[in-house]
Amino acid sequence: MGFENKGIYTVHEFTLAVKSVLIQGQFNDTWIRGEISNFTNHSSGHRYFTLKDKNSQLQCIMFKWYGKNLKFELEQGMKVIVFGDLDLYEQKGVYQLKVRDVRPDGIGELSKAYEQLKNRLAMEGLFSTDHKKTLPRFPTKIGVATSPTGAVLHDILTVLGRRYPVNILFIPTVVQGDNAAQSIVRSLDALNKTDVDMIILGRGGGSIEDLWAFNEEVVARAIFNSRIPIISAVGHETDFTIADFVADARAPTPSAAAEIAVPDRLELTNHITRLGQRLIGNQRRFVTDRISHLSDLRQKSSIGRLIDIKKALMDANAGKLNAVSPLGTLSRGYGITLKLPGKTLVQSIEDVERSDEVSIIVSDGKIICSVNDKEECKWK
Amino acid sequence: MEMSFEESLKELEIIVDKLEKGQLSLDESLMLFEKGIKLVRECNTKIQCAQQKVEQLIVENGGSRTEKYEVD
């Protein structure tokens, strides 16, 4: 059959023809389940993504006037159910879904439950910092509640061992599945009956379903009621569970929990060394101060001694002075005779004449006399 | 009773503070200094001697017991 009979389409005409078949209604108001990839939140406000499953892909566009009603933002890898109408994008000749609504797939109910419980417990004050117990600075025994399989326990033990080795009491705990919440509560209760001074409640990363036990109310209450401070380390950095909010401390990962739990041995050694240096430096200063103070004192006391010596010297000199002083002689009974009125010393009979007035000085006073006679004597 | 590491370190920190504030007699200061040096040694020894010991808590029949946990 030649094209003369059928006529020839232009590409555009053909595209429009296909489009008219596609959009006639059979694929309007359609719900499709899949996973988001190649997500672009365009500056125009329109969202573009590919909805895919294991075997197929579907181009999607969500115009901004529909997107503004979304209660959450679309993310790469998110499992969703989209609602929309089939369309054909003429310029590219590709069919695409014009999305009018997106719902989270599967997690919808859980998410809702999570939000509700979170709000209720927050209102009740379970997340309040007033109730947070202080972690011991140097725990001596740490309780670890986590799965006996998987990397979490290994990670925690490795980091603890590297930073600061302590005693560890591990309690195997189911952290996933229907029995998980009950198992976690049981482990926390059991650890509260031991002598551990800190608890790490840990689990590796996973989907919200995997982590669900940590969003259950019984677990939240068990954490809240724990006598012993609890570090919650559930999932990865971006996973926040209710347990994280109630716990006394939240670590983004189990390894990080171990880092929060104990100080670093090396840092601690340095801290102690610095304390020792301060101690010695201070004591050195103290002793130096004392020595200079002492030498001050000695200087002062050497002046005192000098004074003492001078005083003794003075005393000795005073004694000598006393010995040579005429007053000393007088006290032994001698007298000094002065001729009046000139008070010239009388040393010889030649010094006085009869009727001269003389004054004789004795130890306690003077005697005024007149000379009656004089006689030369040879005493020696 | 032997002091825990935490108590030893705390006391050491208090002693260093006290000495740095001064206003102590020579006797007091020498006594504290000696005590401080002893604590530095104690703390260091305690840190060096710290060892990881892992036990497992087994809950059964309403009771619980601990046993050594072999780390692989």
CSV table of C-alpha atoms in Angstrom, one decimal:
chain,number,residue,atom,x,y,z
A,1,MET,CA,0.0,0.0,0.0
A,2,GLY,CA,1.5,3.3,-1.1
A,3,PHE,CA,1.5,6.4,1.0
A,4,GLU,CA,-0.4,8.1,-1.8
A,5,ASN,CA,-3.5,6.5,-0.6
A,6,LYS,CA,-3.0,7.0,3.2
A,7,GLY,CA,-1.5,10.5,3.0
A,8,ILE,CA,1.6,11.6,4.9
A,9,TYR,CA,1.8,13.0,8.4
A,10,THR,CA,4.2,15.6,9.5
A,11,VAL,CA,5.9,14.6,12.7
A,12,HIS,CA,3.8,17.2,14.5
A,13,GLU,CA,0.6,16.0,13.0
A,14,PHE,CA,1.4,12.4,13.9
A,15,THR,CA,2.3,13.4,17.5
A,16,LEU,CA,-1.0,15.3,17.8
A,17,ALA,CA,-2.8,12.2,16.5
A,18,VAL,CA,-1.2,10.0,19.0
A,19,LYS,CA,-1.9,12.5,21.7
A,20,SER,CA,-5.5,12.6,20.8
A,21,VAL,CA,-5.7,8.8,21.3
A,22,LEU,CA,-3.8,8.9,24.6
A,23,ILE,CA,-5.7,11.7,26.3
A,24,GLN,CA,-9.2,10.7,25.4
A,25,GLY,CA,-9.9,9.6,28.9
A,26,GLN,CA,-8.8,6.1,29.4
A,27,PHE,CA,-5.8,7.2,31.4
A,28,ASN,CA,-7.3,10.1,33.3
A,29,ASP,CA,-7.6,10.1,37.1
A,30,THR,CA,-5.1,7.2,37.3
A,31,TRP,CA,-3.3,6.0,40.5
A,32,ILE,CA,0.2,4.6,39.9
A,33,ARG,CA,2.6,3.2,42.4
A,34,GLY,CA,6.4,3.5,42.0
A,35,GLU,CA,9.6,5.0,43.2
A,36,ILE,CA,10.8,8.5,42.5
A,37,SER,CA,14.0,9.1,40.7
A,38,ASN,CA,15.7,11.9,38.8
A,39,PHE,CA,13.7,14.3,40.9
A,40,THR,CA,14.1,18.0,40.0
A,41,ASN,CA,12.4,20.8,41.9
A,42,HIS,CA,12.6,23.3,39.2
A,43,SER,CA,13.0,27.0,39.9
A,44,SER,CA,9.8,27.5,38.0
A,45,GLY,CA,8.0,25.7,40.8
A,46,HIS,CA,7.2,22.7,38.7
A,47,ARG,CA,8.5,19.3,39.8
A,48,TYR,CA,9.9,16.8,37.4
A,49,PHE,CA,10.6,13.2,38.2
A,50,THR,CA,10.7,9.7,36.8
A,51,LEU,CA,8.4,7.2,38.4
A,52,LYS,CA,9.9,3.8,38.2
A,53,ASP,CA,9.6,0.2,39.2
A,54,LYS,CA,11.9,-2.7,38.5
A,55,ASN,CA,11.0,-3.0,34.9
A,56,SER,CA,9.6,0.4,33.6
A,57,GLN,CA,9.8,4.1,33.9
A,58,LEU,CA,7.3,6.8,33.5
A,59,GLN,CA,8.0,10.5,33.1
A,60,CYS,CA,6.1,12.7,35.4
A,61,ILE,CA,5.5,16.4,35.8
A,62,MET,CA,3.7,18.1,38.7
A,63,PHE,CA,2.8,21.7,38.0
A,64,LYS,CA,3.3,24.1,40.8
A,65,TRP,CA,-0.4,24.8,41.3
A,66,TYR,CA,-0.8,21.1,42.2
A,67,GLY,CA,2.5,20.8,44.1
A,68,LYS,CA,1.7,23.6,46.5
A,69,ASN,CA,-0.7,21.3,48.3
A,70,LEU,CA,1.9,18.7,49.1
A,71,LYS,CA,2.4,18.2,52.9
A,72,PHE,CA,5.9,16.8,52.4
A,73,GLU,CA,8.6,17.2,49.8
A,74,LEU,CA,9.4,14.6,47.2
A,75,GLU,CA,12.7,12.8,47.5
A,76,GLN,CA,14.9,10.7,45.5
A,77,GLY,CA,14.0,7.0,46.1
A,78,MET,CA,10.7,7.8,47.8
A,79,LYS,CA,8.0,5.2,47.3
A,80,VAL,CA,4.9,6.9,46.3
A,81,ILE,CA,1.5,6.6,44.7
A,82,VAL,CA,0.8,9.3,42.3
A,83,PHE,CA,-2.5,10.5,40.9
A,84,GLY,CA,-2.8,12.2,37.5
A,85,ASP,CA,-3.7,12.1,33.9
A,86,LEU,CA,-1.7,10.8,30.9
A,87,ASP,CA,-0.4,13.5,28.6
A,88,LEU,CA,1.9,13.8,25.6
A,89,TYR,CA,4.7,16.3,25.5
A,90,GLU,CA,4.6,17.3,21.8
A,91,GLN,CA,8.0,18.9,21.5
A,92,LYS,CA,9.7,15.7,22.6
A,93,GLY,CA,7.1,13.2,21.6
A,94,VAL,CA,7.1,11.5,24.9
A,95,TYR,CA,4.2,10.6,27.0
A,96,GLN,CA,4.1,11.7,30.6
A,97,LEU,CA,1.9,11.8,33.6
A,98,LYS,CA,0.5,15.1,34.7
A,99,VAL,CA,0.6,14.5,38.4
A,100,ARG,CA,-2.1,16.2,40.5
A,101,ASP,CA,-1.4,14.4,43.9
A,102,VAL,CA,1.3,12.3,45.5
A,103,ARG,CA,0.9,10.1,48.6
A,104,PRO,CA,3.6,8.3,50.4
A,105,ASP,CA,3.4,4.6,49.8
A,106,GLY,CA,3.2,2.2,52.7
A,107,ILE,CA,4.7,4.6,55.3
A,108,GLY,CA,1.7,6.8,55.1
A,109,GLU,CA,0.0,5.4,58.1
A,110,LEU,CA,3.2,4.9,60.1
A,111,SER,CA,4.2,8.5,59.4
A,112,LYS,CA,0.9,9.7,60.6
A,113,ALA,CA,1.2,7.5,63.7
A,114,TYR,CA,4.7,8.8,64.3
A,115,GLU,CA,3.6,12.4,64.1
A,116,GLN,CA,0.6,11.9,66.3
A,117,LEU,CA,2.7,10.0,69.0
A,118,LYS,CA,5.4,12.6,68.8
A,119,ASN,CA,3.0,15.5,69.3
A,120,ARG,CA,1.2,13.7,72.2
A,121,LEU,CA,4.5,12.8,74.1
A,122,ALA,CA,5.9,16.3,73.5
A,123,MET,CA,2.7,17.8,75.0
A,124,GLU,CA,3.1,15.5,77.9
A,125,GLY,CA,6.6,16.7,78.4
A,126,LEU,CA,8.5,13.5,77.7
A,127,PHE,CA,11.0,15.3,75.5
A,128,SER,CA,11.6,18.2,77.9
A,129,THR,CA,15.2,18.9,78.8
A,130,ASP,CA,14.1,19.1,82.4
A,131,HIS,CA,13.7,15.3,82.4
A,132,LYS,CA,17.1,14.6,80.8
A,133,LYS,CA,19.5,12.9,83.1
A,134,THR,CA,23.1,13.9,83.0
A,135,LEU,CA,25.4,11.4,81.5
A,136,PRO,CA,28.3,10.4,83.9
A,137,ARG,CA,31.5,11.9,82.8
A,138,PHE,CA,33.4,8.7,83.4
A,139,PRO,CA,31.0,5.7,83.2
A,140,THR,CA,32.5,2.6,84.8
A,141,LYS,CA,30.0,0.2,83.3
A,142,ILE,CA,27.9,0.7,80.2
A,143,GLY,CA,24.9,-1.3,79.3
A,144,VAL,CA,24.4,-1.9,75.6
A,145,ALA,CA,21.1,-3.0,74.3
A,146,THR,CA,21.2,-4.0,70.7
A,147,SER,CA,21.0,-6.9,68.3
A,148,PRO,CA,23.5,-9.7,68.8
A,149,THR,CA,23.9,-9.9,65.1
A,150,GLY,CA,24.9,-7.0,62.9
A,151,ALA,CA,27.6,-4.4,63.1
A,152,VAL,CA,26.2,-2.2,65.9
A,153,LEU,CA,27.7,-4.0,68.9
A,154,HIS,CA,31.0,-4.4,67.1
A,155,ASP,CA,31.1,-0.7,66.3
A,156,ILE,CA,30.3,0.3,69.8
A,157,LEU,CA,32.9,-2.1,71.3
A,158,THR,CA,35.5,-0.9,68.9
A,159,VAL,CA,35.0,2.8,69.5
A,160,LEU,CA,34.8,2.3,73.3
A,161,GLY,CA,37.9,0.2,73.3
A,162,ARG,CA,39.8,2.7,71.3
A,163,ARG,CA,38.7,5.8,73.3
A,164,TYR,CA,38.4,4.5,76.9
A,165,PRO,CA,38.1,0.9,77.8
A,166,VAL,CA,35.3,0.3,80.3
A,167,ASN,CA,33.2,-2.6,81.5
A,168,ILE,CA,30.3,-3.4,79.2
A,169,LEU,CA,27.2,-5.3,79.9
A,170,PHE,CA,25.6,-6.4,76.6
A,171,ILE,CA,22.0,-7.5,76.5
A,172,PRO,CA,20.9,-9.1,73.3
A,173,THR,CA,17.8,-7.3,72.1
A,174,VAL,CA,15.4,-7.7,69.2
A,175,VAL,CA,15.5,-4.4,67.4
A,176,GLN,CA,13.3,-5.2,64.4
A,177,GLY,CA,10.0,-6.8,63.8
A,178,ASP,CA,6.9,-7.5,65.8
A,179,ASN,CA,8.6,-8.5,69.0
A,180,ALA,CA,11.1,-5.6,69.0
A,181,ALA,CA,9.3,-3.1,71.2
A,182,GLN,CA,8.6,-5.7,73.8
A,183,SER,CA,12.2,-6.9,73.7
A,184,ILE,CA,13.6,-3.3,74.0
A,185,VAL,CA,11.4,-2.6,77.0
A,186,ARG,CA,12.5,-5.9,78.6
A,187,SER,CA,16.2,-5.1,78.1
A,188,LEU,CA,15.9,-1.6,79.5
A,189,ASP,CA,14.1,-2.9,82.6
A,190,ALA,CA,16.7,-5.6,83.0
A,191,LEU,CA,19.6,-3.2,82.7
A,192,ASN,CA,17.9,-0.9,85.2
A,193,LYS,CA,18.3,-3.7,87.7
A,194,THR,CA,22.1,-3.9,87.3
A,195,ASP,CA,24.9,-1.6,88.3
A,196,VAL,CA,25.5,-0.1,84.9
A,197,ASP,CA,25.7,3.7,85.0
A,198,MET,CA,24.8,4.4,81.4
A,199,ILE,CA,22.9,2.6,78.6
A,200,ILE,CA,23.4,2.7,74.9
A,201,LEU,CA,20.3,1.7,73.0
A,202,GLY,CA,21.4,1.1,69.4
A,203,ARG,CA,20.3,-0.1,66.0
A,204,GLY,CA,21.7,0.3,62.6
A,205,GLY,CA,20.0,2.2,59.8
A,206,GLY,CA,16.9,1.1,58.0
A,207,SER,CA,13.6,2.1,56.6
A,208,ILE,CA,10.9,3.6,58.9
A,209,GLU,CA,9.4,0.1,59.1
A,210,ASP,CA,12.7,-1.4,60.2
A,211,LEU,CA,13.1,1.3,62.9
A,212,TRP,CA,9.5,1.2,63.9
A,213,ALA,CA,9.9,-0.3,67.4
A,214,PHE,CA,11.8,2.8,68.4
A,215,ASN,CA,8.7,4.9,67.5
A,216,GLU,CA,6.4,2.9,69.8
A,217,GLU,CA,4.9,4.4,72.9
A,218,VAL,CA,6.0,1.5,75.3
A,219,VAL,CA,9.6,2.0,74.2
A,220,ALA,CA,9.3,5.8,74.7
A,221,ARG,CA,7.9,5.3,78.2
A,222,ALA,CA,10.5,2.7,79.1
A,223,ILE,CA,13.3,5.2,78.1
A,224,PHE,CA,11.6,7.9,80.0
A,225,ASN,CA,11.2,5.8,83.2
A,226,SER,CA,14.8,4.5,83.1
A,227,ARG,CA,16.7,5.3,86.3
A,228,ILE,CA,19.9,5.1,84.3
A,229,PRO,CA,20.7,7.7,81.6
A,230,ILE,CA,20.2,6.4,78.1
A,231,ILE,CA,21.9,7.3,74.8
A,232,SER,CA,19.7,6.5,71.9
A,233,ALA,CA,21.6,5.6,68.7
A,234,VAL,CA,19.1,4.5,66.2
A,235,GLY,CA,19.7,4.4,62.4
A,236,HIS,CA,21.6,7.0,60.6
A,237,GLU,CA,22.1,10.6,61.0
A,238,THR,CA,18.9,11.5,59.2
A,239,ASP,CA,16.7,9.0,61.1
A,240,PHE,CA,14.9,10.6,64.0
A,241,THR,CA,12.9,8.2,66.1
A,242,ILE,CA,10.7,9.0,69.1
A,243,ALA,CA,13.3,7.1,71.2
A,244,ASP,CA,15.8,9.7,70.1
A,245,PHE,CA,13.6,12.5,71.5
A,246,VAL,CA,12.9,10.8,74.8
A,247,ALA,CA,16.5,9.6,75.4
A,248,ASP,CA,18.8,11.6,77.6
A,249,ALA,CA,21.2,12.0,74.7
A,250,ARG,CA,20.8,11.2,71.0
A,251,ALA,CA,23.7,10.0,68.9
A,252,PRO,CA,23.4,10.0,65.1
A,253,THR,CA,25.0,6.6,64.9
A,254,PRO,CA,26.0,3.8,67.3
A,255,SER,CA,29.7,4.7,66.8
A,256,ALA,CA,28.9,8.3,67.7
A,257,ALA,CA,27.1,7.0,70.8
A,258,ALA,CA,30.3,5.3,72.0
A,259,GLU,CA,32.1,8.6,71.5
A,260,ILE,CA,29.6,10.5,73.5
A,261,ALA,CA,29.6,7.8,76.2
A,262,VAL,CA,33.3,8.0,77.2
A,263,PRO,CA,36.0,10.6,77.1
A,264,ASP,CA,39.0,10.0,74.9
A,265,ARG,CA,41.8,8.4,76.8
A,266,LEU,CA,44.5,10.4,75.0
A,267,GLU,CA,42.7,13.7,75.6
A,268,LEU,CA,42.3,12.7,79.2
A,269,THR,CA,46.0,11.8,79.6
A,270,ASN,CA,46.8,15.2,78.1
A,271,HIS,CA,44.4,16.9,80.5
A,272,ILE,CA,46.0,15.2,83.5
A,273,THR,CA,49.5,16.0,82.2
A,274,ARG,CA,48.4,19.7,82.0
A,275,LEU,CA,47.1,19.5,85.5
A,276,GLY,CA,50.4,18.1,86.7
A,277,GLN,CA,52.3,20.8,84.9
A,278,ARG,CA,50.1,23.5,86.5
A,279,LEU,CA,50.7,21.9,89.8
A,280,ILE,CA,54.4,21.9,89.4
A,281,GLY,CA,54.6,25.3,87.9
A,282,ASN,CA,52.5,26.8,90.6
A,283,GLN,CA,54.5,25.1,93.3
A,284,ARG,CA,57.7,26.3,91.8
A,285,ARG,CA,56.4,29.8,91.7
A,286,PHE,CA,55.1,29.4,95.3
A,287,VAL,CA,58.5,28.2,96.5
A,288,THR,CA,60.3,30.9,94.6
A,289,ASP,CA,58.1,33.5,96.2
A,290,ARG,CA,58.8,32.0,99.6
A,291,ILE,CA,62.5,32.0,99.0
A,292,SER,CA,62.6,35.6,98.0
A,293,HIS,CA,60.4,36.4,101.0
A,294,LEU,CA,62.7,34.4,103.2
A,295,SER,CA,65.7,36.2,101.9
A,296,ASP,CA,63.9,39.5,102.5
A,297,LEU,CA,63.4,38.4,106.1
A,298,ARG,CA,67.0,37.4,106.4
A,299,GLN,CA,68.0,40.7,105.2
A,300,LYS,CA,65.8,42.4,107.7
A,301,SER,CA,67.0,40.1,110.5
A,302,SER,CA,70.7,40.7,109.6
A,303,ILE,CA,70.1,44.4,110.3
A,304,GLY,CA,68.7,43.4,113.6
A,305,ARG,CA,71.7,41.3,114.3
A,306,LEU,CA,73.9,44.2,113.4
A,307,ILE,CA,72.0,46.4,115.8
A,308,ASP,CA,72.5,43.7,118.5
A,309,ILE,CA,76.2,43.6,117.8
A,310,LYS,CA,76.4,47.4,117.9
A,311,LYS,CA,74.5,47.4,121.1
A,312,ALA,CA,76.8,44.9,122.7
A,313,LEU,CA,79.7,46.9,121.4
A,314,MET,CA,78.2,50.0,122.8
A,315,ASP,CA,77.6,48.2,126.2
A,316,ALA,CA,81.2,47.1,126.3
A,317,ASN,CA,82.4,50.6,125.4
A,318,ALA,CA,80.0,52.1,128.0
A,319,GLY,CA,81.7,49.8,130.6
A,320,LYS,CA,85.1,51.0,129.5
A,321,LEU,CA,83.8,54.5,129.7
A,322,ASN,CA,82.5,53.9,133.1
A,323,ALA,CA,85.9,52.5,134.2
A,324,VAL,CA,87.7,55.6,133.0
A,325,SER,CA,85.1,58.0,134.2
A,326,PRO,CA,85.9,60.0,137.3
A,327,LEU,CA,82.4,59.1,138.5
A,328,GLY,CA,83.6,55.5,138.7
A,329,THR,CA,86.5,56.5,140.9
A,330,LEU,CA,84.2,58.6,143.1
A,331,SER,CA,82.0,55.5,143.7
A,332,ARG,CA,85.0,53.8,145.1
A,333,GLY,CA,85.5,56.5,147.7
A,334,TYR,CA,87.8,59.0,146.0
A,335,GLY,CA,87.1,62.7,145.9
A,336,ILE,CA,87.9,65.4,143.5
A,337,THR,CA,89.0,68.8,144.9
A,338,LEU,CA,88.3,72.0,143.0
A,339,LYS,CA,89.5,75.4,144.1
A,340,LEU,CA,86.8,77.9,144.2
A,341,PRO,CA,85.6,80.1,142.8
A,342,GLY,CA,87.4,79.1,139.5
A,343,LYS,CA,86.8,75.4,140.0
A,344,THR,CA,90.4,74.6,139.0
A,345,LEU,CA,91.5,71.1,139.8
A,346,VAL,CA,93.6,70.8,142.9
A,347,GLN,CA,96.4,68.3,142.3
A,348,SER,CA,99.1,69.7,144.6
A,349,ILE,CA,99.4,71.5,147.9
A,350,GLU,CA,100.9,74.3,145.7
A,351,ASP,CA,97.5,74.8,144.2
A,352,VAL,CA,95.9,76.2,147.4
A,353,GLU,CA,96.6,78.8,150.1
A,354,ARG,CA,95.3,79.0,153.6
A,355,SER,CA,91.7,80.2,153.8
A,356,ASP,CA,91.0,79.3,150.2
A,357,GLU,CA,87.6,77.9,149.5
A,358,VAL,CA,87.5,74.5,147.9
A,359,SER,CA,84.8,72.1,146.8
A,360,ILE,CA,85.3,68.4,147.2
A,361,ILE,CA,83.2,66.3,144.8
A,362,VAL,CA,82.2,62.9,146.1
A,363,SER,CA,80.0,60.2,144.7
A,364,ASP,CA,76.7,61.7,145.8
A,365,GLY,CA,77.4,65.5,146.0
A,366,LYS,CA,80.0,68.1,147.0
A,367,ILE,CA,81.5,69.4,150.2
A,368,ILE,CA,82.4,73.1,150.5
A,369,CYS,CA,85.4,73.6,152.8
A,370,SER,CA,88.0,76.2,153.6
A,371,VAL,CA,91.7,75.3,153.8
A,372,ASN,CA,93.1,75.5,157.4
A,373,ASP,CA,96.5,74.1,156.8
A,374,LYS,CA,98.7,72.2,154.4
A,375,GLU,CA,101.6,69.8,154.7
A,376,GLU,CA,103.8,68.1,152.2
A,377,CYS,CA,103.9,64.3,152.4
A,378,LYS,CA,105.8,61.7,150.4
A,379,TRP,CA,103.1,58.8,149.7
A,380,LYS,CA,105.3,56.7,147.5
B,1,MET,CA,38.0,2.9,100.0
B,2,GLU,CA,39.9,3.5,96.9
B,3,MET,CA,38.7,6.5,95.0
B,4,SER,CA,37.3,6.1,91.5
B,5,PHE,CA,39.0,7.7,88.6
B,6,GLU,CA,36.4,10.4,88.5
B,7,GLU,CA,36.8,11.2,92.2
B,8,SER,CA,40.6,11.3,91.8
B,9,LEU,CA,40.5,13.6,88.8
B,10,LYS,CA,37.9,15.9,90.5
B,11,GLU,CA,40.1,16.1,93.6
B,12,LEU,CA,43.1,16.8,91.5
B,13,GLU,CA,41.3,19.6,89.7
B,14,ILE,CA,40.2,21.1,93.0
B,15,ILE,CA,43.7,21.0,94.4
B,16,VAL,CA,45.2,22.7,91.3
B,17,ASP,CA,42.5,25.4,91.5
B,18,LYS,CA,43.2,25.9,95.2
B,19,LEU,CA,46.9,26.1,94.8
B,20,GLU,CA,46.5,28.6,91.9
B,21,LYS,CA,44.3,30.8,94.0
B,22,GLY,CA,47.1,31.0,96.5
B,23,GLN,CA,46.5,32.3,100.0
B,24,LEU,CA,47.8,29.1,101.5
B,25,SER,CA,50.4,28.6,104.2
B,26,LEU,CA,53.6,26.9,103.2
B,27,ASP,CA,52.6,23.8,105.0
B,28,GLU,CA,49.2,23.6,103.4
B,29,SER,CA,50.6,24.3,100.0
B,30,LEU,CA,53.3,21.6,100.3
B,31,MET,CA,50.8,19.1,101.6
B,32,LEU,CA,48.4,19.8,98.7
B,33,PHE,CA,51.2,19.7,96.2
B,34,GLU,CA,52.3,16.3,97.4
B,35,LYS,CA,48.7,15.1,97.3
B,36,GLY,CA,48.3,16.5,93.8
B,37,ILE,CA,51.3,14.8,92.5
B,38,LYS,CA,50.1,11.5,94.0
B,39,LEU,CA,46.8,12.0,92.3
B,40,VAL,CA,48.4,12.7,88.9
B,41,ARG,CA,50.2,9.4,89.3
B,42,GLU,CA,47.1,7.6,90.4
B,43,CYS,CA,45.0,9.0,87.5
B,44,ASN,CA,47.6,8.1,85.0
B,45,THR,CA,47.9,4.6,86.3
B,46,LYS,CA,44.1,4.2,86.3
B,47,ILE,CA,43.9,5.3,82.7
B,48,GLN,CA,46.7,3.1,81.6
B,49,CYS,CA,45.2,0.1,83.4
B,50,ALA,CA,41.7,0.5,82.1
B,51,GLN,CA,40.6,-2.5,80.2
B,52,GLN,CA,37.5,-3.5,78.3
B,53,LYS,CA,35.6,-6.3,79.8
B,54,VAL,CA,32.4,-7.4,78.1
B,55,GLU,CA,29.7,-9.4,79.8
B,56,GLN,CA,26.4,-10.5,78.6
B,57,LEU,CA,23.2,-10.2,80.5
B,58,ILE,CA,20.9,-13.1,80.1
B,59,VAL,CA,17.3,-12.7,81.2
B,60,GLU,CA,15.4,-15.9,81.9
B,61,ASN,CA,12.7,-17.3,84.1
B,62,GLY,CA,12.0,-13.9,85.7
B,63,GLY,CA,15.7,-13.6,86.8
B,64,SER,CA,18.9,-12.6,85.1
B,65,ARG,CA,22.5,-13.6,85.1
B,66,THR,CA,25.7,-12.4,83.5
B,67,GLU,CA,28.3,-14.4,81.7
B,68,LYS,CA,31.5,-13.5,79.9
B,69,TYR,CA,30.8,-12.4,76.3
B,70,GLU,CA,33.3,-13.5,73.7
B,71,VAL,CA,34.0,-10.7,71.3
B,72,ASP,CA,35.0,-12.1,67.9
